[in-house]
Every structure is written in C-alpha cells, then in structure tokens.
Amino acid sequence: LQAIGWYSINMSIVLAVLLVNTWVGYIFSVLNMGAATYIMELKYYVMKREMFETSGKNDFQESLSLERIYEKNEGYRFKSLMKNSLKVLNWNIERGFSPAELLTYIRKEDPDIVALQEVDWENERTDNLDVLEYMANELNMKGYYSIEFFEIDSPYRAKSNGGGGVHGNAILTKIKPTNVYRIELPVYYDWENPPKGAEFYAKIEKRIGKRFAICADFKFNTELLTVCSTHFEDKKGGVKGRIDQLNTIIETLNHQSGSESIKIIAGDMNTLDNWLVRMIRLSKKSEGGGKPWFVSECKWWKSEIIPKTSFRDPFTCKDWTHKVTALYRQKLDWILVSGALIEKTGIGDFHWLLSSSRSGWHNPIFRLINSYFYLGLSIS
C-alpha cells in the first residue's frame, strides 16, 4: 500500500508536468520517476536486510538439537545377519529431491549399511518431508540422523531452496549398532559469523550449525566395526581444511575404537580442487595444504594423504561422483576402509532427475543427482 501511494503521487506529478509539454517538463518528470523508484528500491533493500538479520529458528527448529542423534523407523526390528561379508553404500542425495527415485537405486543394490549426506527434514524445498524417516520405512531399515544445519528461512533464499527445517547426515542399517555418536569437525567457514569477503554464502543460505560425522559402532562376527557418514567444508579452508577434518575423524576413531578395529569413513569430502577450480576461484596456495596447483585434490589425497593412514581407497580418481558438463568432473565422494578385505566395488550412473517432490515440480529444470557408490567387505 505504501508503494502504491508513492507511485500514485509520483504519477500525478508526472501527468501534471507533461501537460506543460516542454522539454523541461519531460526531463523533470523522468528525474522525478527515477528518484521515487530509487527511494522505493532502497526502502525495500533496507527492509529485506532487516528481515534477514532478525530471522531465526522457528518452533520446529527450536524443538531440535545439534547434539542429538534422532532415530527413524523406531518400530524396526533388527534381524540376525549370519554372514561374513557386508555391503556399504554411500550417497550424497542432494537434500532428498525425488525420494521415490532414490529408493529405486538403493533397493537395486540392497546394501546392509547406507551412509547418506545432505538429508532434509521439514524443509520447504523438499515438501516438508522427513526424508530419512520416509526412506527408512520404505527400505525397512533403521535410520540414525543428526543435524548439520538449521536451514533458516530468510528473504534471500530462492524458492527452490526454501528452508524452515534442518539438513544433516545419516546412517541406514540392517545391523543393530552398539553405539551411535557425532564427531565434530574443525570449523573453516562460520555460517553464523562468516569471514569478511565470504558473506555471500551465508546470505543466500542462512544457516546455524557446523560440519560433523555421524558414526555407528557394530559388533560384527566378534569384530568391532565403525561406520561414519560425513560431509566436509567446501566454502573455506581449501585442501588443508579438508585434510584437517579427515584427520580429526581418524584420530578420534583410533582413540575410541583402537587402531586394530574395522573402520569405514564414507561421505562427501568435497575434494574439488584442481587447476580449473583454482583459476576460477583464484584460490590461494596457502589454502592448498602444499598441493601443487596442477595436481587434482583427489590425486593429492591418494598419493600423499591416504598412504600415511591405515585406510585405503579402492576407487580411482576417474571414478567421478560429481560433474558439471565434460569440463569439470571430480571424485568428491569417498569410502575409506581400514582393517577389512575389500571384495568388490561399484559405482552408479549419474541421474538426471526432474527437480520434483511428491506434490510436483519445484522448478521446470533437471537436477543432476550425484552418483552413488558402494563396496563389499569380507570380515573374518
């Protein structure tokens, strides 16, 4: 109504001046219209900024906690698995768009344990669906979920990225765990108080939270098995930051479970750095953890980082899990294994899915869902 009032006054002045039918009148009317438009745009910008700064958790988000592990499909009854091997699948499901289609691929692989990242719960962009609860019930598996970020609603969020809920990492399992817990990771991008020059990410996607790994301990054929699902930072910290986050998980697992136990670290580790990324982002060498600019982050991990640990990676750097046209293809996702024999590996195709939900399309474009991948382990 205020905008209508401003423009009504403005148009009255413009019409009155145009009646004079002089060049002075024309110039004055254009300046007057421009000034009124500028004032309204400025007022809207200030209002939008104030709404962003004051936006916070809603009632649903206030009822949840970053520290908790939430169980899904609580009525699930674990079955005894009498075998010496198991299958682990990892997938960054991109928030859980088109969940029914995601289930089709997981059912086809029939894994014993699934590590998932970017799992939505009660967000507008995914139809306010509890994605893990839905998947756990449909797959007849037990789900464990913990929150990475509260997705705060704000005026800068795109409609296709509407929040209001939470976003996190999860584990689905057919095997009963003896313990489920979080490992907090070093913070390299503070979403609540972003570093100067990098405020853009926190502006368009207001969040509260931090990166972590959700881990589950299992007793499997007398052996202690730990599986972690994690998601590393890609906004700041570079290669060095992600190496620090990996080492944090490894050191914590070795301290808690011992160096001789079987350990699996699976997740989206955002190993995206290569020569093209450095050219586009103008990444500083100091963020590279000593990695030369012409060596991809995946190759650096495989040649310099992983060999210094007890873990091994059965996939090659050409086992791409994310791509943006033929120019950029990278292995962002990993399944690192320690203490078990790897029998087989596999990787799913890339899936172009309509950006849809149960009630319809969020927007008339296709989304590229990251490829899933899995491995089979032999445990004596």
Coordinates of N, CA, C and O in Angstrom, one line a residue, residues 26 34 46 88 105 107 116 127 133 146 150 153 177 181 207 269 272 274 277 315 321 339 360 365:
Y26 N 9.5 17.3 -19.4 CA 9.9 15.9 -19.7 C 11.1 15.5 -18.8 O 11.0 14.4 -18.2
G34 N 12.5 8.5 -11.6 CA 13.8 7.8 -11.1 C 14.0 7.9 -9.6 O 14.4 7.0 -9.0
V46 N 16.5 -2.1 2.5 CA 16.7 -2.0 3.9 C 15.7 -2.9 4.7 O 16.1 -3.6 5.6
V88 N 28.3 -51.9 1.8 CA 28.1 -50.5 2.3 C 28.0 -49.6 1.1 O 28.7 -49.6 0.1
Y105 N 17.1 -47.0 -6.8 CA 18.5 -47.3 -6.9 C 19.1 -48.0 -5.7 O 19.9 -49.0 -5.8
R107 N 17.4 -49.9 -3.5 CA 16.8 -51.2 -3.5 C 17.5 -52.1 -4.4 O 17.8 -53.3 -4.1
L116 N 24.5 -41.6 4.2 CA 23.8 -40.5 3.4 C 24.3 -39.2 3.9 O 24.5 -38.9 5.1
D127 N 9.2 -30.4 0.2 CA 7.8 -30.7 0.6 C 7.7 -31.0 2.1 O 6.8 -31.7 2.5
E133 N 13.1 -40.6 7.5 CA 12.0 -41.4 8.1 C 11.3 -42.1 6.9 O 11.0 -43.3 7.0
S146 N 21.5 -37.0 12.4 CA 21.9 -35.8 13.2 C 22.0 -34.6 12.3 O 22.3 -34.7 11.1
F150 N 20.6 -26.0 10.7 CA 19.3 -25.4 10.8 C 19.1 -24.5 9.5 O 19.9 -23.6 9.4
D153 N 14.7 -19.7 7.4 CA 14.0 -19.0 6.3 C 14.4 -17.6 6.4 O 14.5 -16.9 7.4
P177 N 23.3 -51.3 15.9 CA 24.6 -50.7 16.4 C 24.6 -50.8 17.9 O 23.6 -50.9 18.6
Y181 N 27.1 -41.9 17.6 CA 27.6 -40.7 18.1 C 28.1 -39.7 17.0 O 28.2 -40.1 15.8
R207 N 22.1 -20.2 7.8 CA 22.2 -21.5 8.5 C 22.8 -21.3 9.9 O 23.5 -20.3 10.1
M269 N 33.4 -35.6 0.7 CA 34.5 -34.9 1.3 C 34.9 -33.7 0.4 O 35.9 -33.0 0.7
L272 N 37.4 -31.0 -4.3 CA 37.0 -30.4 -5.6 C 38.2 -29.6 -6.3 O 38.1 -29.1 -7.4
N274 N 41.2 -28.5 -8.3 CA 42.1 -28.8 -9.4 C 42.5 -27.5 -10.1 O 42.1 -26.4 -9.6
V277 N 39.5 -25.2 -11.0 CA 38.8 -24.6 -9.8 C 39.7 -23.4 -9.3 O 39.2 -22.3 -9.0
F315 N 38.8 -46.9 -5.0 CA 38.3 -46.3 -6.2 C 39.4 -45.4 -6.8 O 40.3 -44.9 -6.1
T321 N 32.2 -38.8 -9.1 CA 30.9 -38.8 -8.4 C 30.2 -37.5 -8.6 O 29.0 -37.4 -8.1
G339 N 41.2 -52.2 8.0 CA 41.0 -53.4 8.8 C 40.1 -54.5 8.1 O 39.8 -55.4 8.8
G360 N 4.8 -32.3 -6.8 CA 5.0 -31.6 -8.1 C 6.4 -31.1 -8.2 O 7.3 -31.4 -7.4
I365 N 13.3 -27.6 -14.3 CA 14.6 -27.9 -14.8 C 15.0 -29.3 -14.3 O 14.3 -29.9 -13.5

